[in-house]
Amino acid sequence: MVLPRALPPAHGARPGRPGRRRSRRGRLAAGTLCAALVGTLAAVGAPSGTGPAYAAAAEDPAEPLSVTIDSLTPGELPRSGPIEVTGTVTNVDDQTWTTVNLYPFLGDSALTTPAELSRARDTPVRDFVGARVTDPGPYATIETLEPGESADYSFTVARSRLDVDERGVYWFGVHALGQDAAGRDLNADGRARTFLPWVGAEERSLPVSVVVPLRRRVLHEADGRVAGLESWSRALDADGPLARLVEFGAGADGAPLTWLVDPAVTDAAGRLAAGNPARSIEPTIDPRDPDAPDPDGPDGPDGTDGTDPSGSSSPSGPAEDGSTDPSAPADPDFPETTGTVPERLGDDAVDGLDAEQAALARSAGDWLDDLAAAVGSGSQVLALPYGDLDVAAASRLAPELYRSARRRSGSELEGVELSTSPALASPLGFLPVEALAEAREDETILLTDRMLGGQRADDPLPSVVSVEGRDVVLSSSGAVDGGPGPGERLSSLALRQRILSEAAVRLLDTGQRSPLVLTLPLGWVPDGDPADFFEGLGTSWVDLDTVAEATADRRARPVDSEELTYPDSQLEAELGAADLAAVTELVAAGQHLQDLLTFNDRVASVVSAQAYPTASYLTRPVRAAALRSAQAATDDVRDLLGAVEVSAPPGVTLSSASGRLPATITNTLDQTVTVRLDARSDQPMTLRVPESIEVPPESSTTVLLNATTEQQGVHNVTLVLTDVNDVPLGDVDVVPIRAAQVSRVIWLIMGAGAALLLGAIVVRLVRRVRAARAEHPDEHSSGHPSDVPQEQA
């Protein structure tokens, strides 16, 4: 029997008891989820007015008994069979309550549109929404509740007691009526409310896609280690938000889900599982065979094979249409690099860490294993731009940074071995039109339907729209608004019932029947058993599917870009030019370091993994700290670049038109480097330098530069040390070269003078010979005996 509407079904305080107050303990318990989610929304710049849509009820109904519905089986009005209800009743009053009787109640009219559901959710707690079912009541009784005490309840309601005659969504809940020192009346002293759909003998089904976001703020120390270890320890703990979300996905038991993942989160977990090492410049290329693409295999220094996840060994950039073309050249300023996650530590190595590090390494490794197991074979994994980059800001101020972060995400989650496809979605679902224009053709774009007015319009919104030629999937804001107060609006059960209700009204709308796509709220942590959530969704008329499958055959409704609403609060929350410039500088510094190191081809990827998260959506509220993090890392990398120096003599003199200039390159790093010298003169001079110079670890190498000039005077030659791509490393030396050679005319004059001198010497020698002969003629006569004078007798 259903009580007539004329009876007061107890939605207000008892007459004569206006002073009854709710204890502070009760208020805190009811507001825990509210505080957590409101804080998260503030962290990403939630638009004004959206907070109540994601948080628990803020109103205090001042009821002495707090009632919850912890399980509702099934989650719909069945065609036959009972409904099982369990929950708790807590005495939040300051006096004892006795003989607390519990009754179900059911709404007397159906809600049939998303707009009606949205309005019903905000219905004040004291408003009448449905009549109490008292036959054969009470359905459960709690004998005594002392102040602060809680008690469990459970009961079943026969389907015949729940009389409905119209398909749609009905109010359903539990009333608690107790007795205190003032006695008892017919008004409820506590209540819990939710939605309960009724679709009747519907044989069709509606595609429903649940998107599970794995997003988290990721920052690093200057040397590349993951920062905020205490926070990570809490997140990866069995009851932490990251662990609970993965457990929630595993509760689907193989049903298709869509995972929206920031690859920086899984990479950070991988580094934690490896003991959180600092950035390494150790060789990743075998010095004995530098051309080998995989020197050490999966057990190499960073646990990767050095190839692109797509199978290409060289980086590739986006084609003109935005898709990945392996033959297209990459952006030289933002090359695609992969291989950032070190190999996970073994048990013996973990045991060698201190207790806190070991516990965190195990938690991170277990979480990655659980994630790999939770993603079913039919599920879809969407990868955000690396580091959950603030695409809204980047699309306006640094589009090349967005393209770089997109490539950096790759096509596989390292350490988990899950293939991904690219996606674009902000934490709250808002994106400016500029971001849509920058998106690649193969990217799945997820927007909140609040950009088109949300679910409060009488005309249900489609699941796919076309904006300036780009297909966009609209995620339902209503489905994730949760249930009505006074309980936690985003408890697992409240959220499940709202999802079922949204699906029901779409299914019953014969003119639309648009698939339901929903992204779980940012910061949401499931409570209870995840299996119960998905068992409740497992009705005959709900078809769980991925975003790709649910929207594959849907015709996109054209929408003018001017119809999209991008809140001013979101615009004001975007990161600034300085934040994005710091990322650009750090990425560039990492690439220069890789170009300097002879046998390391992955350090650029490691540095970029540190760079992009500093300009994340989730760093908006801590942008100053994130900026300092990026700048500190840049300084650290530049210190490594500055460890290679060039020096030359204080001065050099050329005694001819050409000569050699010695230059010494000193490498104080413990790794081999390859550099070049850029020599420039302030006056005309030809300088020839070696093509490249390899310098062993912690040693010096001297090279000779050939200098040629025809202009006398002092030439100031600047020696600039660069990497192999001619990017200056920072060290410079200036050498004055004096050109002292003479001109050709002087050489002719000197030659003529030498010839005259030689001629004079020859003439003088001839004359001296002749004079000598003239003075001693007999010594030069013939030696014949007839010529000798005869001695006279």
JSON list of C-alpha atoms in Angstrom, two decimals, residues 288-402:
[
{"chain": "A", "resi": 288, "resn": "ARG", "atom": "CA", "xyz": [81.74, -0.27, -30.17]},
{"chain": "A", "resi": 289, "resn": "ASP", "atom": "CA", "xyz": [78.84, -0.10, -32.64]},
{"chain": "A", "resi": 290, "resn": "PRO", "atom": "CA", "xyz": [77.31, 3.41, -32.63]},
{"chain": "A", "resi": 291, "resn": "ASP", "atom": "CA", "xyz": [75.00, 2.58, -35.53]},
{"chain": "A", "resi": 292, "resn": "ALA", "atom": "CA", "xyz": [73.26, -0.24, -33.65]},
{"chain": "A", "resi": 293, "resn": "PRO", "atom": "CA", "xyz": [69.64, 0.86, -32.88]},
{"chain": "A", "resi": 294, "resn": "ASP", "atom": "CA", "xyz": [69.35, -1.35, -29.79]},
{"chain": "A", "resi": 295, "resn": "PRO", "atom": "CA", "xyz": [72.67, -1.72, -27.99]},
{"chain": "A", "resi": 296, "resn": "ASP", "atom": "CA", "xyz": [71.42, -3.39, -24.82]},
{"chain": "A", "resi": 297, "resn": "GLY", "atom": "CA", "xyz": [67.87, -4.51, -25.56]},
{"chain": "A", "resi": 298, "resn": "PRO", "atom": "CA", "xyz": [65.12, -4.15, -22.98]},
{"chain": "A", "resi": 299, "resn": "ASP", "atom": "CA", "xyz": [67.69, -4.55, -20.20]},
{"chain": "A", "resi": 300, "resn": "GLY", "atom": "CA", "xyz": [69.64, -1.51, -21.33]},
{"chain": "A", "resi": 301, "resn": "PRO", "atom": "CA", "xyz": [70.30, 1.59, -19.24]},
{"chain": "A", "resi": 302, "resn": "ASP", "atom": "CA", "xyz": [66.77, 2.88, -19.52]},
{"chain": "A", "resi": 303, "resn": "GLY", "atom": "CA", "xyz": [64.89, -0.32, -20.14]},
{"chain": "A", "resi": 304, "resn": "THR", "atom": "CA", "xyz": [63.83, 0.54, -23.71]},
{"chain": "A", "resi": 305, "resn": "ASP", "atom": "CA", "xyz": [64.88, -0.54, -27.15]},
{"chain": "A", "resi": 306, "resn": "GLY", "atom": "CA", "xyz": [65.51, 2.95, -28.48]},
{"chain": "A", "resi": 307, "resn": "THR", "atom": "CA", "xyz": [62.87, 2.78, -31.19]},
{"chain": "A", "resi": 308, "resn": "ASP", "atom": "CA", "xyz": [59.77, 4.80, -31.72]},
{"chain": "A", "resi": 309, "resn": "PRO", "atom": "CA", "xyz": [56.64, 3.07, -30.40]},
{"chain": "A", "resi": 310, "resn": "SER", "atom": "CA", "xyz": [55.26, 3.05, -33.91]},
{"chain": "A", "resi": 311, "resn": "GLY", "atom": "CA", "xyz": [58.21, 0.99, -35.08]},
{"chain": "A", "resi": 312, "resn": "SER", "atom": "CA", "xyz": [60.20, 3.76, -36.71]},
{"chain": "A", "resi": 313, "resn": "SER", "atom": "CA", "xyz": [63.77, 4.23, -35.49]},
{"chain": "A", "resi": 314, "resn": "SER", "atom": "CA", "xyz": [63.78, 7.89, -36.44]},
{"chain": "A", "resi": 315, "resn": "PRO", "atom": "CA", "xyz": [61.52, 10.65, -35.22]},
{"chain": "A", "resi": 316, "resn": "SER", "atom": "CA", "xyz": [58.63, 11.79, -37.33]},
{"chain": "A", "resi": 317, "resn": "GLY", "atom": "CA", "xyz": [56.59, 14.92, -37.39]},
{"chain": "A", "resi": 318, "resn": "PRO", "atom": "CA", "xyz": [52.97, 15.62, -38.17]},
{"chain": "A", "resi": 319, "resn": "ALA", "atom": "CA", "xyz": [51.91, 15.67, -41.78]},
{"chain": "A", "resi": 320, "resn": "GLU", "atom": "CA", "xyz": [50.13, 18.65, -43.27]},
{"chain": "A", "resi": 321, "resn": "ASP", "atom": "CA", "xyz": [46.79, 17.18, -42.29]},
{"chain": "A", "resi": 322, "resn": "GLY", "atom": "CA", "xyz": [47.97, 16.75, -38.72]},
{"chain": "A", "resi": 323, "resn": "SER", "atom": "CA", "xyz": [48.40, 12.99, -38.85]},
{"chain": "A", "resi": 324, "resn": "THR", "atom": "CA", "xyz": [51.64, 11.20, -38.13]},
{"chain": "A", "resi": 325, "resn": "ASP", "atom": "CA", "xyz": [53.63, 10.60, -41.29]},
{"chain": "A", "resi": 326, "resn": "PRO", "atom": "CA", "xyz": [56.79, 8.53, -40.70]},
{"chain": "A", "resi": 327, "resn": "SER", "atom": "CA", "xyz": [58.41, 10.11, -43.74]},
{"chain": "A", "resi": 328, "resn": "ALA", "atom": "CA", "xyz": [57.69, 13.67, -42.64]},
{"chain": "A", "resi": 329, "resn": "PRO", "atom": "CA", "xyz": [60.52, 15.59, -40.97]},
{"chain": "A", "resi": 330, "resn": "ALA", "atom": "CA", "xyz": [60.11, 16.41, -37.31]},
{"chain": "A", "resi": 331, "resn": "ASP", "atom": "CA", "xyz": [60.14, 19.94, -35.99]},
{"chain": "A", "resi": 332, "resn": "PRO", "atom": "CA", "xyz": [63.89, 20.58, -35.50]},
{"chain": "A", "resi": 333, "resn": "ASP", "atom": "CA", "xyz": [63.23, 22.59, -32.35]},
{"chain": "A", "resi": 334, "resn": "PHE", "atom": "CA", "xyz": [61.00, 19.93, -30.83]},
{"chain": "A", "resi": 335, "resn": "PRO", "atom": "CA", "xyz": [62.17, 16.50, -31.98]},
{"chain": "A", "resi": 336, "resn": "GLU", "atom": "CA", "xyz": [60.21, 13.45, -30.98]},
{"chain": "A", "resi": 337, "resn": "THR", "atom": "CA", "xyz": [62.16, 11.29, -28.56]},
{"chain": "A", "resi": 338, "resn": "THR", "atom": "CA", "xyz": [61.23, 8.17, -26.66]},
{"chain": "A", "resi": 339, "resn": "GLY", "atom": "CA", "xyz": [62.71, 5.94, -23.98]},
{"chain": "A", "resi": 340, "resn": "THR", "atom": "CA", "xyz": [62.41, 7.64, -20.62]},
{"chain": "A", "resi": 341, "resn": "VAL", "atom": "CA", "xyz": [61.44, 4.97, -18.14]},
{"chain": "A", "resi": 342, "resn": "PRO", "atom": "CA", "xyz": [64.30, 3.13, -16.43]},
{"chain": "A", "resi": 343, "resn": "GLU", "atom": "CA", "xyz": [64.04, -0.58, -15.87]},
{"chain": "A", "resi": 344, "resn": "ARG", "atom": "CA", "xyz": [62.02, -1.54, -12.80]},
{"chain": "A", "resi": 345, "resn": "LEU", "atom": "CA", "xyz": [64.11, -2.63, -9.84]},
{"chain": "A", "resi": 346, "resn": "GLY", "atom": "CA", "xyz": [64.21, -6.26, -8.87]},
{"chain": "A", "resi": 347, "resn": "ASP", "atom": "CA", "xyz": [63.31, -7.48, -5.41]},
{"chain": "A", "resi": 348, "resn": "ASP", "atom": "CA", "xyz": [66.93, -7.51, -4.23]},
{"chain": "A", "resi": 349, "resn": "ALA", "atom": "CA", "xyz": [67.50, -3.94, -5.42]},
{"chain": "A", "resi": 350, "resn": "VAL", "atom": "CA", "xyz": [64.28, -2.75, -3.80]},
{"chain": "A", "resi": 351, "resn": "ASP", "atom": "CA", "xyz": [65.34, -4.35, -0.54]},
{"chain": "A", "resi": 352, "resn": "GLY", "atom": "CA", "xyz": [68.50, -2.25, -0.71]},
{"chain": "A", "resi": 353, "resn": "LEU", "atom": "CA", "xyz": [66.52, 1.01, -0.58]},
{"chain": "A", "resi": 354, "resn": "ASP", "atom": "CA", "xyz": [65.43, 2.68, 2.61]},
{"chain": "A", "resi": 355, "resn": "ALA", "atom": "CA", "xyz": [62.02, 1.66, 3.93]},
{"chain": "A", "resi": 356, "resn": "GLU", "atom": "CA", "xyz": [60.04, 4.58, 2.47]},
{"chain": "A", "resi": 357, "resn": "GLN", "atom": "CA", "xyz": [61.67, 4.35, -0.96]},
{"chain": "A", "resi": 358, "resn": "ALA", "atom": "CA", "xyz": [61.21, 0.60, -1.06]},
{"chain": "A", "resi": 359, "resn": "ALA", "atom": "CA", "xyz": [57.54, 0.86, -0.15]},
{"chain": "A", "resi": 360, "resn": "LEU", "atom": "CA", "xyz": [56.98, 3.49, -2.82]},
{"chain": "A", "resi": 361, "resn": "ALA", "atom": "CA", "xyz": [58.84, 1.47, -5.45]},
{"chain": "A", "resi": 362, "resn": "ARG", "atom": "CA", "xyz": [56.69, -1.56, -4.71]},
{"chain": "A", "resi": 363, "resn": "SER", "atom": "CA", "xyz": [53.47, 0.47, -4.73]},
{"chain": "A", "resi": 364, "resn": "ALA", "atom": "CA", "xyz": [54.36, 2.07, -8.05]},
{"chain": "A", "resi": 365, "resn": "GLY", "atom": "CA", "xyz": [55.26, -1.26, -9.63]},
{"chain": "A", "resi": 366, "resn": "ASP", "atom": "CA", "xyz": [52.09, -2.89, -8.35]},
{"chain": "A", "resi": 367, "resn": "TRP", "atom": "CA", "xyz": [50.00, 0.02, -9.65]},
{"chain": "A", "resi": 368, "resn": "LEU", "atom": "CA", "xyz": [51.47, -0.28, -13.13]},
{"chain": "A", "resi": 369, "resn": "ASP", "atom": "CA", "xyz": [50.80, -4.02, -13.12]},
{"chain": "A", "resi": 370, "resn": "ASP", "atom": "CA", "xyz": [47.25, -3.44, -11.91]},
{"chain": "A", "resi": 371, "resn": "LEU", "atom": "CA", "xyz": [46.67, -0.85, -14.63]},
{"chain": "A", "resi": 372, "resn": "ALA", "atom": "CA", "xyz": [47.87, -3.21, -17.34]},
{"chain": "A", "resi": 373, "resn": "ALA", "atom": "CA", "xyz": [45.55, -5.90, -15.99]},
{"chain": "A", "resi": 374, "resn": "ALA", "atom": "CA", "xyz": [42.57, -3.56, -15.55]},
{"chain": "A", "resi": 375, "resn": "VAL", "atom": "CA", "xyz": [42.53, -2.42, -19.18]},
{"chain": "A", "resi": 376, "resn": "GLY", "atom": "CA", "xyz": [40.49, -5.08, -20.89]},
{"chain": "A", "resi": 377, "resn": "SER", "atom": "CA", "xyz": [41.11, -6.27, -24.41]},
{"chain": "A", "resi": 378, "resn": "GLY", "atom": "CA", "xyz": [38.09, -4.36, -25.67]},
{"chain": "A", "resi": 379, "resn": "SER", "atom": "CA", "xyz": [38.93, -1.12, -23.90]},
{"chain": "A", "resi": 380, "resn": "GLN", "atom": "CA", "xyz": [40.31, 2.06, -25.44]},
{"chain": "A", "resi": 381, "resn": "VAL", "atom": "CA", "xyz": [43.26, 4.06, -24.10]},
{"chain": "A", "resi": 382, "resn": "LEU", "atom": "CA", "xyz": [43.35, 7.72, -25.05]},
{"chain": "A", "resi": 383, "resn": "ALA", "atom": "CA", "xyz": [46.63, 9.57, -24.50]},
{"chain": "A", "resi": 384, "resn": "LEU", "atom": "CA", "xyz": [46.62, 13.26, -23.64]},
{"chain": "A", "resi": 385, "resn": "PRO", "atom": "CA", "xyz": [49.42, 15.56, -24.81]},
{"chain": "A", "resi": 386, "resn": "TYR", "atom": "CA", "xyz": [52.37, 14.72, -22.60]},
{"chain": "A", "resi": 387, "resn": "GLY", "atom": "CA", "xyz": [52.23, 16.19, -19.13]},
{"chain": "A", "resi": 388, "resn": "ASP", "atom": "CA", "xyz": [48.55, 17.11, -19.57]},
{"chain": "A", "resi": 389, "resn": "LEU", "atom": "CA", "xyz": [49.80, 20.28, -21.21]},
{"chain": "A", "resi": 390, "resn": "ASP", "atom": "CA", "xyz": [47.60, 23.36, -20.85]},
{"chain": "A", "resi": 391, "resn": "VAL", "atom": "CA", "xyz": [46.48, 23.13, -24.47]},
{"chain": "A", "resi": 392, "resn": "ALA", "atom": "CA", "xyz": [44.18, 26.12, -24.08]},
{"chain": "A", "resi": 393, "resn": "ALA", "atom": "CA", "xyz": [47.15, 28.37, -23.33]},
{"chain": "A", "resi": 394, "resn": "ALA", "atom": "CA", "xyz": [49.51, 26.64, -25.76]},
{"chain": "A", "resi": 395, "resn": "SER", "atom": "CA", "xyz": [47.07, 26.96, -28.67]},
{"chain": "A", "resi": 396, "resn": "ARG", "atom": "CA", "xyz": [47.17, 30.74, -28.27]},
{"chain": "A", "resi": 397, "resn": "LEU", "atom": "CA", "xyz": [50.76, 31.35, -27.23]},
{"chain": "A", "resi": 398, "resn": "ALA", "atom": "CA", "xyz": [52.89, 28.41, -28.38]},
{"chain": "A", "resi": 399, "resn": "PRO", "atom": "CA", "xyz": [51.20, 26.05, -30.87]},
{"chain": "A", "resi": 400, "resn": "GLU", "atom": "CA", "xyz": [54.51, 24.33, -31.59]},
{"chain": "A", "resi": 401, "resn": "LEU", "atom": "CA", "xyz": [54.70, 23.33, -27.94]},
{"chain": "A", "resi": 402, "resn": "TYR", "atom": "CA", "xyz": [51.36, 21.56, -28.20]}
]
